[in-house]
Amino acid sequence: MHIIEARNLVKNFGDFQAVKGIDFFVEQGEIFGFLGPNGAGKTTTINMLTGLARPSEGTITIAGLDGVRNIKKVQGIIGIVPDESNLYDDMGGFENLVFCASLYGMKKRKREQRAHELLAQFSLDDTGNRPFKAYSKGMKRKLTIAAGIIHEPRILFLDEPTTGIDVESARQIRQLIATLNEQGTTIFLTTHYIEDAERLCDRIGFIVGGSVVKVSTVQALLTEAQQEHVLQFWLEASGTHLQSELLDAFPMVSMSPESDHTISLRSKVPMDLMPFMHFFDARNIKVREARLVRPSLEEVFVKITGIELARLKKEKEGRK
Amino acid sequence: MIDNTLAYWGILKKDMRNYYLKPPNISWGIIFPVSWTLMFYLRSEQAVDIRAILPGVMALSILFGTTSMLSVTITFERKSRSFERLLLSPISLNLLMLAKTTGAIVFGIINAFIPVLFASFMIDLSGIHWGILSLAVLFIAITSTFLGLFIAVSVNEVFEAQTFSNFFRFPMMFLCGLFIPIGNLPAIIRPLSYILPLTYGSDLLRFSVNSEASIPVAANLLVLVLFSGLLFFLSTHNIKKRWIY
Ligand SMILES: Nc1ncnc2c1ncn2[C@@H]1O[C@H](COP(=O)(O)OP(=O)(O)O)[C@@H](O)[C@H]1O
Ligand SMILES: [Mg+2]
């Protein structure tokens, strides 16, 4: 069953089209991820799905309800974890959770019981009385997730759940998302980390420049990627000028220079290392390192979106 | 049904604890009427007729108390993004706005009775129509809260809300007939007085405290109700247009 279905979703901000007529669905019980670089339109899409932004065009159906006209009903069964925390700075962790529960009409006893439960589950029980503003980034994100699931929603939306926090918190959060999903919660998340998408999601939608360029299962993407064989060489000297010679000598490969000294060769058939070593040797270029690469989701991502590896690397470094 | 009342109380209680019961706001309710009374006392250089200025001090306590609270409970929360959490919750926008304004209305009512309390130690308060006084206070509190709401949802920054409030508050102070009778105002600006809600509220207050009035009680109440309805409608309209973008 498609628990979320978006058809021809468009969002215009004045002349600028942030989301350009996207179609996708989310199966009940799965973890679906929107993977795309900054500015791709992920947050805008989540905002439309959760009722914080109105679509300029298109339709949204969530659990059989019209996501625009019936948004208040929809909001009762979904949980939302925004990219930046929106809890109350001056209130304690426990107080914040109890307040959020009251917004969903939960009774006092149930509210407090759930709040205690979640604080313990997120290892925040020691800090439940500390004001939210005194929390670290990772703790803030965890409490924001706790607030998003306090009413036990059927569908949970998470906007970049692991961005900008420490490694350990990120690991806990991934674990938590997996556990929630095992317990039956459908998850819609966005991320610009390929590893997160690969580790967490059942299916991934690639979103770039406001368009969904591909939706597929992680398994299918990997299988597709691994039909290709990739050889990578790190050279002592620049190898860019060798391109045409290389392609003449080895017609079955295609080549993508990654930098002056790095060359990746791709082929649909298995490649042997030695002929290439001889090739470089004959041209007096020393090979510092060579290896057969098992293509990863990252390669697929680059191929599908056309986003350069260099930019991806930069974003990854920004994480550390 | 039960869901909604729990959410309503939840929001109201949170605002009370976070904003209204904070010491700066409590003291505001005391400092304001005292300084107003003192100002009149100094200006008149003689025994001031406390009963004559009581309606004015009450009305301004409500007006300033309510409008300044909304810029915090709404504009500030919007700026810090916690207002989004409310917009994302399953309660209707109308109920949400009522929950956010009830605290300010109660705060305004309490502010109005602080000068009355002070006055009761100094003068004899017999002859006041308490029923009408209470109605007047209630409706002034509602109208000025909704005015504050309208301002708070029309701006993005807290300081804009403050500035924009003064744009309404100061003309109202002088044009609503509390300190200068409307009849004494130049004829060209008199119509202005009649488009300000406080004019009708202060007329009610003067009637209940000093038995002087120029507009029938029912008409005053009706106009205040209309103003409140209009301001509330414009506010929710503004939120839908500007904040659910
Ligand atoms: N309220 C807005 N007004 C104008 N442009 C916006 C607004 N919100 C987002 N955008 C633009 O829409 C694009 C997509 O933004 P966003 O959905 O936040 O991307 P992502 O979450 O994928 O990083 C960006 O170019 C951004 O600048
Ligand atoms: Mg985003």
Coordinates of C-alpha atoms and ligand atoms in Angstrom, one line a residue:
Chain A
M1 CA 0.0 0.0 0.0
H2 CA 1.2 3.5 -0.8
I3 CA 1.0 5.4 2.4
I4 CA 2.4 8.6 0.8
E5 CA 1.8 9.5 -2.8
A6 CA 2.9 12.7 -4.4
R7 CA 1.8 13.6 -8.0
N8 CA 3.3 16.3 -10.0
L9 CA 4.3 18.3 -7.0
V10 CA 5.5 21.8 -7.8
K11 CA 6.7 24.6 -5.5
N12 CA 7.3 28.1 -6.8
F13 CA 8.9 30.9 -4.8
G14 CA 8.1 33.8 -7.0
D15 CA 9.9 33.2 -10.3
F16 CA 12.1 30.5 -8.8
Q17 CA 10.9 26.9 -9.0
A18 CA 12.3 25.0 -6.1
V19 CA 10.4 21.7 -6.8
K20 CA 9.7 21.0 -10.4
G21 CA 6.8 18.6 -10.7
I22 CA 8.0 15.5 -8.8
D23 CA 6.2 12.1 -8.5
F24 CA 6.9 9.5 -6.0
F25 CA 5.3 7.2 -3.5
V26 CA 6.3 5.6 -0.2
E27 CA 5.2 2.1 0.7
Q28 CA 3.7 1.5 4.1
G29 CA 6.4 0.2 6.5
E30 CA 9.5 1.1 4.4
I31 CA 12.3 3.6 5.0
F32 CA 12.3 5.9 2.0
G33 CA 15.1 8.5 1.6
F34 CA 15.4 11.6 -0.5
L35 CA 19.1 11.9 -1.3
G36 CA 20.3 15.1 -2.8
P37 CA 22.8 17.9 -2.4
N38 CA 22.1 21.1 -0.5
G39 CA 19.4 23.2 -2.2
A40 CA 17.9 20.3 -4.1
G41 CA 14.4 20.9 -2.7
K42 CA 14.4 18.2 0.1
T43 CA 13.2 20.5 2.9
T44 CA 10.7 22.2 0.6
T45 CA 9.2 18.8 -0.3
I46 CA 9.0 17.8 3.4
N47 CA 7.3 21.1 4.2
M48 CA 4.7 20.5 1.6
L49 CA 4.1 16.9 2.8
T50 CA 3.7 18.0 6.4
G51 CA 1.6 21.1 5.9
L52 CA 4.1 23.9 6.5
A53 CA 4.1 24.9 2.8
R54 CA 1.4 24.8 0.2
P55 CA 2.1 23.1 -3.1
S56 CA 1.9 25.4 -6.0
E57 CA 0.6 22.5 -8.1
G58 CA 0.0 18.8 -7.7
T59 CA -1.5 16.5 -5.2
I60 CA -0.4 14.7 -2.0
T61 CA -2.2 11.7 -0.5
I62 CA -1.2 10.5 2.9
A63 CA -2.8 7.4 4.4
G64 CA -5.7 7.9 2.0
L65 CA -6.3 11.5 3.0
D66 CA -5.9 14.6 0.9
G67 CA -2.6 16.1 2.2
V68 CA -3.7 19.7 1.5
R69 CA -7.4 19.8 2.3
N70 CA -7.3 17.3 5.2
I71 CA -3.9 18.4 6.5
K72 CA -5.0 18.7 10.2
K73 CA -6.2 15.0 10.1
V74 CA -2.9 14.0 8.5
Q75 CA -0.9 15.9 11.1
G76 CA -2.5 13.8 13.8
I77 CA -0.9 10.6 12.4
I78 CA 2.5 11.9 11.3
G79 CA 5.6 12.9 13.3
I80 CA 7.9 15.6 12.1
V81 CA 11.6 16.1 12.9
P82 CA 12.8 19.3 11.3
D83 CA 16.4 19.9 10.2
E84 CA 16.9 22.5 12.9
S85 CA 15.4 22.0 16.3
N86 CA 12.3 23.9 17.1
L87 CA 11.8 23.1 20.8
Y88 CA 11.7 25.7 23.5
D89 CA 15.1 26.9 24.7
D90 CA 14.0 27.8 28.2
M91 CA 12.1 24.6 29.0
G92 CA 13.7 21.4 30.2
G93 CA 13.9 18.3 28.1
F94 CA 11.1 16.5 30.0
E95 CA 8.9 19.6 30.0
N96 CA 9.4 20.0 26.2
L97 CA 8.3 16.4 25.6
V98 CA 5.3 16.7 27.8
F99 CA 4.2 19.9 26.1
C100 CA 4.6 18.4 22.6
A101 CA 2.5 15.4 23.7
S102 CA -0.3 17.7 24.8
L103 CA -0.5 19.1 21.3
Y104 CA -1.7 15.7 20.3
G105 CA -4.3 15.5 22.9
M106 CA -2.5 13.0 25.1
K107 CA -3.6 12.7 28.7
K108 CA -1.3 13.8 31.5
R109 CA -0.4 10.4 32.8
K110 CA 0.3 9.0 29.4
R111 CA 2.3 12.1 28.4
E112 CA 4.6 11.9 31.4
Q113 CA 5.0 8.1 31.1
R114 CA 6.0 8.5 27.4
A115 CA 8.3 11.4 28.2
H116 CA 10.2 9.3 30.8
E117 CA 10.3 6.3 28.5
L118 CA 11.8 8.3 25.6
L119 CA 14.3 10.2 27.7
A120 CA 15.6 6.8 28.9
Q121 CA 15.6 5.3 25.5
F122 CA 17.6 8.2 24.1
S123 CA 20.0 8.2 27.2
L124 CA 18.8 11.6 28.1
D125 CA 17.2 10.8 31.5
D126 CA 20.0 12.5 33.4
T127 CA 19.4 15.8 31.6
G128 CA 15.6 15.8 31.5
N129 CA 15.5 18.9 33.8
R130 CA 18.2 20.8 32.1
P131 CA 17.0 23.7 29.9
F132 CA 17.0 22.7 26.2
K133 CA 19.4 25.5 25.3
A134 CA 22.1 23.9 27.5
Y135 CA 22.0 20.7 25.4
S136 CA 24.7 19.7 23.0
K137 CA 23.9 19.6 19.3
G138 CA 23.5 15.8 19.3
M139 CA 21.3 15.9 22.4
K140 CA 19.2 18.5 20.9
R141 CA 18.7 16.4 17.8
K142 CA 17.8 13.4 19.9
L143 CA 15.3 15.3 21.9
T144 CA 13.8 16.7 18.8
I145 CA 13.3 13.2 17.5
A146 CA 11.8 12.1 20.8
A147 CA 9.3 15.0 20.5
G148 CA 8.5 13.9 17.0
I149 CA 7.5 10.4 18.0
I150 CA 6.0 11.0 21.4
H151 CA 2.5 10.5 20.0
E152 CA 3.5 7.3 18.3
P153 CA 2.9 8.4 14.7
R154 CA 2.3 6.0 11.8
I155 CA 4.7 8.0 9.6
L156 CA 7.8 9.8 10.7
F157 CA 9.4 12.6 8.6
L158 CA 13.0 13.3 9.3
D159 CA 14.8 16.2 7.6
E160 CA 18.6 15.5 7.6
P161 CA 18.6 13.6 10.9
T162 CA 22.3 13.0 11.0
T163 CA 23.6 16.3 9.6
G164 CA 25.8 18.5 11.8
I165 CA 26.1 16.2 14.9
D166 CA 28.8 14.1 16.5
V167 CA 29.5 10.6 15.2
E168 CA 28.2 8.8 18.2
S169 CA 24.8 10.6 18.3
A170 CA 24.5 10.0 14.5
R171 CA 25.1 6.3 15.1
Q172 CA 22.5 6.2 17.9
I173 CA 20.0 8.0 15.7
R174 CA 20.5 5.6 12.8
Q175 CA 20.0 2.7 15.2
L176 CA 16.8 4.4 16.5
I177 CA 15.4 4.9 13.0
A178 CA 16.0 1.3 12.2
T179 CA 14.3 0.2 15.5
L180 CA 11.3 2.4 14.9
N181 CA 10.9 1.0 11.4
E182 CA 11.1 -2.5 12.7
Q183 CA 8.2 -1.6 15.1
G184 CA 6.1 -0.6 12.1
T185 CA 6.7 3.1 11.6
T186 CA 7.0 4.2 8.0
I187 CA 9.9 6.6 7.6
F188 CA 10.5 9.4 5.1
L189 CA 13.9 11.0 5.5
T190 CA 16.1 13.3 3.6
T191 CA 19.9 13.3 3.6
H192 CA 22.8 14.5 1.6
Y193 CA 25.0 11.6 2.9
I194 CA 25.2 8.7 0.6
E195 CA 26.3 6.3 3.4
D196 CA 23.2 7.2 5.4
A197 CA 21.0 6.5 2.5
E198 CA 22.7 3.3 1.8
R199 CA 22.7 2.0 5.4
L200 CA 19.2 3.1 6.3
C201 CA 16.9 3.1 3.3
D202 CA 14.9 0.5 1.5
R203 CA 14.4 2.8 -1.4
I204 CA 16.1 6.0 -2.4
G205 CA 14.8 8.9 -4.5
F206 CA 17.6 11.0 -6.0
I207 CA 16.6 14.6 -6.0
V208 CA 18.7 17.3 -7.8
G209 CA 17.7 20.8 -8.7
G210 CA 14.1 20.3 -7.8
S211 CA 13.6 17.1 -9.9
V212 CA 13.6 13.5 -8.8
V213 CA 16.0 11.9 -11.3
K214 CA 15.7 8.3 -10.2
V215 CA 13.9 6.2 -7.6
S216 CA 15.1 2.7 -6.9
T217 CA 15.8 0.2 -4.2
V218 CA 19.3 0.3 -2.6
Q219 CA 19.7 -3.3 -3.7
A220 CA 18.9 -2.6 -7.3
L221 CA 21.2 0.4 -7.4
L222 CA 24.1 -1.6 -6.0
T223 CA 23.5 -4.5 -8.4
E224 CA 23.4 -2.0 -11.2
A225 CA 26.6 -0.4 -10.0
Q226 CA 28.4 -3.7 -9.6
Q227 CA 27.8 -4.6 -13.2
E228 CA 30.6 -2.2 -13.9
H229 CA 34.2 -2.9 -13.2
V230 CA 36.4 0.0 -12.1
L231 CA 40.2 0.2 -11.9
Q232 CA 41.7 3.1 -10.2
F233 CA 45.3 4.4 -10.6
W234 CA 47.3 6.9 -8.6
L235 CA 50.2 8.1 -10.7
E236 CA 53.4 9.9 -9.9
A237 CA 52.9 12.3 -12.8
S238 CA 50.0 13.8 -14.5
G239 CA 48.1 11.3 -16.6
T240 CA 45.5 13.5 -18.3
H241 CA 47.3 13.7 -21.6
L242 CA 47.2 9.9 -21.9
Q243 CA 43.4 9.8 -22.4
S244 CA 43.2 9.2 -26.1
E245 CA 46.2 6.8 -26.2
L246 CA 44.7 4.7 -23.4
L247 CA 41.3 4.5 -25.0
D248 CA 43.0 3.4 -28.3
A249 CA 44.9 0.7 -26.5
F250 CA 42.0 -0.5 -24.5
P251 CA 38.8 0.0 -26.5
M252 CA 36.6 -1.7 -23.9
V253 CA 37.2 0.9 -21.2
S254 CA 35.9 4.4 -20.6
M255 CA 37.9 6.8 -18.6
S256 CA 37.1 9.5 -16.1
P257 CA 40.0 11.6 -14.8
E258 CA 39.3 12.6 -11.2
S259 CA 42.3 14.7 -10.7
D260 CA 45.7 15.2 -12.5
H261 CA 47.2 12.1 -10.8
T262 CA 44.2 9.9 -10.4
I263 CA 42.5 8.0 -13.2
S264 CA 39.5 5.7 -13.1
L265 CA 38.8 3.2 -15.8
R266 CA 35.4 1.6 -16.2
S267 CA 34.4 -1.4 -18.2
K268 CA 31.5 -3.8 -18.5
V269 CA 33.9 -6.8 -18.6
P270 CA 36.5 -7.7 -15.9
M271 CA 39.8 -6.1 -16.4
D272 CA 43.3 -7.4 -15.7
L273 CA 45.7 -5.1 -14.0
M274 CA 49.0 -6.0 -15.8
P275 CA 48.4 -4.7 -19.3
F276 CA 47.7 -1.3 -17.8
M277 CA 50.8 -1.4 -15.6
H278 CA 52.8 -2.1 -18.8
F279 CA 51.1 0.7 -20.6
F280 CA 52.2 3.2 -17.9
D281 CA 55.6 1.7 -17.6
A282 CA 56.2 2.1 -21.3
R283 CA 55.5 5.8 -21.0
N284 CA 57.7 6.2 -18.0
I285 CA 54.9 7.0 -15.6
K286 CA 55.3 5.4 -12.2
V287 CA 52.1 4.0 -10.6
R288 CA 52.1 4.7 -7.0
E289 CA 48.9 2.7 -6.3
A290 CA 46.4 0.7 -8.3
R291 CA 43.3 -1.1 -7.2
L292 CA 40.2 -2.7 -8.3
V293 CA 37.3 -0.7 -6.9
R294 CA 34.0 -2.3 -5.9
P295 CA 31.6 0.3 -7.2
S296 CA 29.6 1.9 -4.4
L297 CA 26.4 3.8 -4.3
E298 CA 28.5 6.9 -4.5
E299 CA 29.4 6.0 -8.0
V300 CA 25.8 5.5 -8.9
F301 CA 24.9 8.8 -7.4
V302 CA 27.6 10.6 -9.4
K303 CA 26.5 8.9 -12.6
I304 CA 22.8 9.6 -12.1
T305 CA 23.0 13.1 -10.9
G306 CA 26.1 14.3 -12.7
I307 CA 27.3 15.9 -9.5
E308 CA 31.1 15.9 -9.5
L309 CA 32.9 13.7 -6.9
A310 CA 34.9 16.7 -5.8
R311 CA 31.8 18.5 -4.6
L312 CA 30.6 15.4 -2.8
K313 CA 33.9 15.0 -1.0
K314 CA 33.8 18.6 0.1
E315 CA 30.4 18.1 1.6
K316 CA 31.6 14.9 3.4
E317 CA 34.5 16.8 4.8
G318 CA 32.2 19.5 6.1
R319 CA 30.7 16.8 8.2
K320 CA 33.8 16.1 10.2
Chain B
M1 CA -13.1 17.2 21.2
I2 CA -11.1 16.1 24.2
D3 CA -8.0 16.2 22.1
N4 CA -8.5 19.9 21.4
T5 CA -9.1 21.0 25.0
L6 CA -6.0 19.2 26.1
A7 CA -3.9 21.0 23.4
Y8 CA -5.6 24.3 24.3
W9 CA -4.7 24.0 27.9
G10 CA -1.2 22.8 27.1
I11 CA -0.4 25.8 25.1
L12 CA -2.0 28.2 27.5
K13 CA -0.2 26.7 30.5
K14 CA 3.1 26.7 28.7
D15 CA 2.8 30.4 27.8
M16 CA 1.7 31.3 31.3
R17 CA 4.7 29.6 32.8
N18 CA 7.2 30.7 30.1
Y19 CA 6.1 34.3 29.7
Y20 CA 3.3 35.8 31.8
L21 CA 4.5 34.6 35.2
K22 CA 8.1 35.7 34.6
P23 CA 9.1 38.5 37.1
P24 CA 9.7 41.2 34.5
N25 CA 6.1 40.8 33.2
I26 CA 4.6 40.7 36.7
S27 CA 6.4 43.9 37.7
W28 CA 5.3 45.5 34.4
G29 CA 1.7 45.3 35.6
I30 CA 2.6 47.2 38.7
I31 CA 5.1 49.8 37.4
F32 CA 2.9 50.9 34.6
P33 CA -0.2 52.1 36.5
V34 CA 1.9 53.6 39.2
S35 CA 4.0 55.7 36.8
W36 CA 0.9 56.8 34.9
T37 CA -0.8 58.0 38.1
L38 CA 2.4 59.7 39.2
M39 CA 2.7 61.5 35.8
F40 CA -0.8 63.0 36.2
Y41 CA 0.0 63.9 39.7
L42 CA 3.1 65.8 38.7
R43 CA 1.5 67.5 35.7
S44 CA -1.5 68.8 37.6
E45 CA 0.7 70.1 40.5
Q46 CA -2.2 69.6 42.9
A47 CA -4.3 66.8 44.3
V48 CA -5.1 64.7 41.3
D49 CA -8.6 63.5 40.7
I50 CA -7.8 59.8 40.8
R51 CA -11.3 58.7 39.9
A52 CA -11.3 60.9 36.8
I53 CA -8.0 59.4 35.4
L54 CA -8.8 55.8 36.5
P55 CA -10.5 54.8 33.2
G56 CA -7.6 56.1 31.2
V57 CA -4.9 54.4 33.3
M58 CA -6.9 51.1 33.2
A59 CA -7.3 51.3 29.4
L60 CA -3.7 52.0 28.8
S61 CA -2.6 49.3 31.2
I62 CA -4.6 46.8 29.1
L63 CA -3.4 48.2 25.8
F64 CA 0.3 48.3 26.6
G65 CA 0.2 45.0 28.6
T66 CA -1.5 42.9 25.9
T67 CA 0.1 44.3 22.8
S68 CA 3.7 44.0 24.1
M69 CA 3.1 40.4 25.2
L70 CA 2.1 39.2 21.7
S71 CA 5.3 40.3 20.2
V72 CA 7.0 37.8 22.5
T73 CA 4.6 34.9 22.5
I74 CA 4.1 35.1 18.7
T75 CA 6.9 37.0 16.9
F76 CA 9.7 35.7 19.0
E77 CA 8.4 32.1 18.9
R78 CA 8.1 32.4 15.1
K79 CA 11.6 33.7 14.9
S80 CA 13.0 30.9 17.0
R81 CA 11.0 28.4 14.9
S82 CA 9.1 26.9 17.8
F83 CA 5.9 28.4 16.4
E84 CA 6.3 25.9 13.5
R85 CA 5.8 23.1 15.9
L86 CA 2.4 24.6 16.7
L87 CA 1.5 25.1 13.0
L88 CA 2.5 21.4 12.4
S89 CA 0.3 20.1 15.2
P90 CA -3.2 18.7 14.4
I91 CA -5.1 21.5 16.0
S92 CA -7.0 24.0 13.8
L93 CA -5.4 27.4 13.3
N94 CA -8.4 29.2 15.0
L95 CA -8.1 27.2 18.1
L96 CA -4.3 27.6 18.1
M97 CA -4.6 31.4 17.9
L98 CA -7.2 31.4 20.7
A99 CA -4.9 29.4 22.9
K100 CA -2.0 31.8 22.1
T101 CA -4.2 34.8 22.9
T102 CA -6.1 33.7 25.9
G103 CA -3.0 34.2 28.1
A104 CA -2.6 37.8 26.9
I105 CA -6.3 38.5 27.4
V106 CA -6.1 37.3 31.0
F107 CA -2.9 39.2 31.5
G108 CA -4.7 42.4 30.2
I109 CA -7.6 41.9 32.6
I110 CA -5.3 41.5 35.6
N111 CA -3.4 44.6 34.5
A112 CA -6.6 46.6 34.4
F113 CA -7.5 45.8 37.9
I114 CA -4.2 46.7 39.5
P115 CA -4.8 50.4 39.2
V116 CA -8.3 49.8 40.6
L117 CA -6.7 48.0 43.6
F118 CA -4.4 50.9 44.2
A119 CA -7.2 53.4 43.8
S120 CA -9.3 51.6 46.4
F121 CA -6.7 52.4 49.0
M122 CA -6.8 56.1 48.2
I123 CA -10.4 56.9 47.2
D124 CA -13.9 55.8 47.7
L125 CA -15.0 53.6 44.8
S126 CA -18.7 53.5 45.5
G127 CA -21.0 54.1 42.7
I128 CA -19.0 52.3 40.1
H129 CA -21.0 50.0 37.8
W130 CA -18.9 46.9 38.3
G131 CA -20.8 44.8 35.8
I132 CA -20.3 47.2 33.0
L133 CA -16.7 47.9 34.1
S134 CA -16.0 44.1 33.9
L135 CA -17.5 43.9 30.5
A136 CA -15.5 46.9 29.4
V137 CA -12.3 45.5 30.7
L138 CA -13.0 42.1 29.1
F139 CA -13.8 43.5 25.7
I140 CA -10.9 46.0 25.7
A141 CA -8.6 43.2 26.6
I142 CA -9.9 41.0 23.8
T143 CA -9.7 43.8 21.2
S144 CA -6.3 45.0 22.1
T145 CA -5.0 41.4 22.3
F146 CA -6.2 40.8 18.8
L147 CA -4.7 44.1 17.7
G148 CA -1.4 42.8 19.1
L149 CA -1.9 39.5 17.4
F150 CA -2.5 41.2 14.1
I151 CA 0.7 43.2 14.5
A152 CA 2.7 40.2 15.6
V153 CA 1.7 38.1 12.6
S154 CA 2.3 41.0 10.1
V155 CA 6.0 41.4 10.9
N156 CA 9.1 39.2 11.0
E157 CA 11.2 40.7 13.8
V158 CA 10.4 41.4 17.4
F159 CA 11.6 45.0 17.2
E160 CA 9.3 45.6 14.2
A161 CA 6.4 44.4 16.3
Q162 CA 7.3 46.9 19.0
T163 CA 7.6 49.8 16.6
F164 CA 4.5 48.9 14.7
S165 CA 2.6 48.6 18.1
N166 CA 3.6 52.2 19.0
F167 CA 2.2 53.3 15.7
F168 CA -1.2 52.2 17.0
R169 CA -0.8 52.8 20.7
F170 CA 0.3 56.4 20.9
P171 CA -2.4 57.8 18.5
M172 CA -4.9 55.8 20.5
M173 CA -3.8 57.3 23.8
F174 CA -4.5 60.8 22.6
L175 CA -7.4 60.3 20.3
C176 CA -9.6 57.9 22.2
G177 CA -11.1 60.5 24.5
L178 CA -9.5 59.3 27.8
F179 CA -7.5 62.3 28.6
I180 CA -8.7 64.8 26.0
P181 CA -12.5 64.6 25.4
I182 CA -13.2 63.8 21.8
G183 CA -15.3 67.0 21.6
N184 CA -12.2 69.1 22.3
L185 CA -10.2 67.6 19.5
P186 CA -9.9 69.5 16.2
A187 CA -12.8 68.6 13.9
I188 CA -10.6 67.2 11.2
I189 CA -9.1 64.5 13.4
R190 CA -12.2 63.6 15.2
P191 CA -13.3 61.0 12.6
L192 CA -10.0 59.3 13.3
S193 CA -11.0 58.7 16.9
Y194 CA -14.0 56.8 15.7
I195 CA -12.0 54.3 13.8
L196 CA -9.9 53.4 16.9
P197 CA -11.3 50.5 19.0
L198 CA -10.1 52.0 22.2
T199 CA -12.5 55.0 21.8
Y200 CA -15.4 52.6 22.4
G201 CA -13.7 50.8 25.2
S202 CA -12.8 54.0 27.0
D203 CA -16.4 55.3 26.6
L204 CA -17.6 52.2 28.4
L205 CA -15.0 52.6 31.1
R206 CA -15.9 56.3 31.7
F207 CA -19.5 55.4 31.9
S208 CA -19.0 52.6 34.5
V209 CA -16.6 54.7 36.7
N210 CA -17.8 58.2 36.3
S211 CA -21.3 57.8 34.7
E212 CA -20.3 59.9 31.7
A213 CA -20.7 58.5 28.2
S214 CA -21.4 59.6 24.7
I215 CA -22.3 56.3 23.0
P216 CA -24.9 53.7 24.2
V217 CA -23.3 50.8 26.1
A218 CA -24.7 48.2 23.6
A219 CA -23.3 50.1 20.7
N220 CA -19.9 50.3 22.3
L221 CA -19.9 46.5 23.0
L222 CA -21.1 45.8 19.5
V223 CA -18.3 47.8 17.9
L224 CA -15.7 46.1 20.1
V225 CA -17.0 42.7 19.1
L226 CA -16.8 43.7 15.4
F227 CA -13.3 45.0 15.8
S228 CA -12.2 41.8 17.6
G229 CA -13.7 39.6 14.9
L230 CA -12.1 41.6 12.1
L231 CA -8.7 41.6 13.7
F232 CA -8.8 37.9 14.4
F233 CA -9.9 37.1 10.9
L234 CA -7.1 39.3 9.4
S235 CA -4.6 37.6 11.7
T236 CA -5.4 34.0 10.8
H237 CA -5.5 35.1 7.2
N238 CA -2.0 36.7 7.5
I239 CA -0.6 33.5 9.1
K240 CA -2.0 31.3 6.3
K241 CA -0.6 33.6 3.7
R242 CA 2.8 34.4 5.2
W243 CA 3.7 31.6 7.5
I244 CA 2.3 28.6 5.7
Y245 CA 4.0 29.7 2.6
Ligands
LIG1 N1 11.0 30.4 1.4 C1 11.8 30.4 0.3 N2 11.8 31.4 -0.5 C2 12.6 31.4 -1.6 N3 13.4 30.4 -2.0 C3 13.4 29.3 -1.1 C4 12.6 29.3 0.0 N4 12.8 28.1 0.7 C5 13.7 27.4 -0.1 N5 14.1 28.2 -1.2 C6 15.0 27.7 -2.2 O1 14.5 26.5 -2.8 C7 15.6 25.7 -3.0 C8 15.5 24.3 -2.3 O2 15.6 24.6 -1.0 P1 15.5 23.4 0.1 O3 14.2 22.7 -0.1 O4 15.7 24.0 1.4 O5 16.7 22.5 -0.3 P2 17.4 21.3 0.5 O6 16.6 21.0 1.8 O7 17.4 20.1 -0.4 O8 18.8 21.7 0.9 C9 16.9 26.4 -2.6 O9 17.5 27.0 -3.8 C10 16.4 27.5 -1.7 O10 17.2 28.6 -1.8
MG2 MG 17.2 21.1 3.7

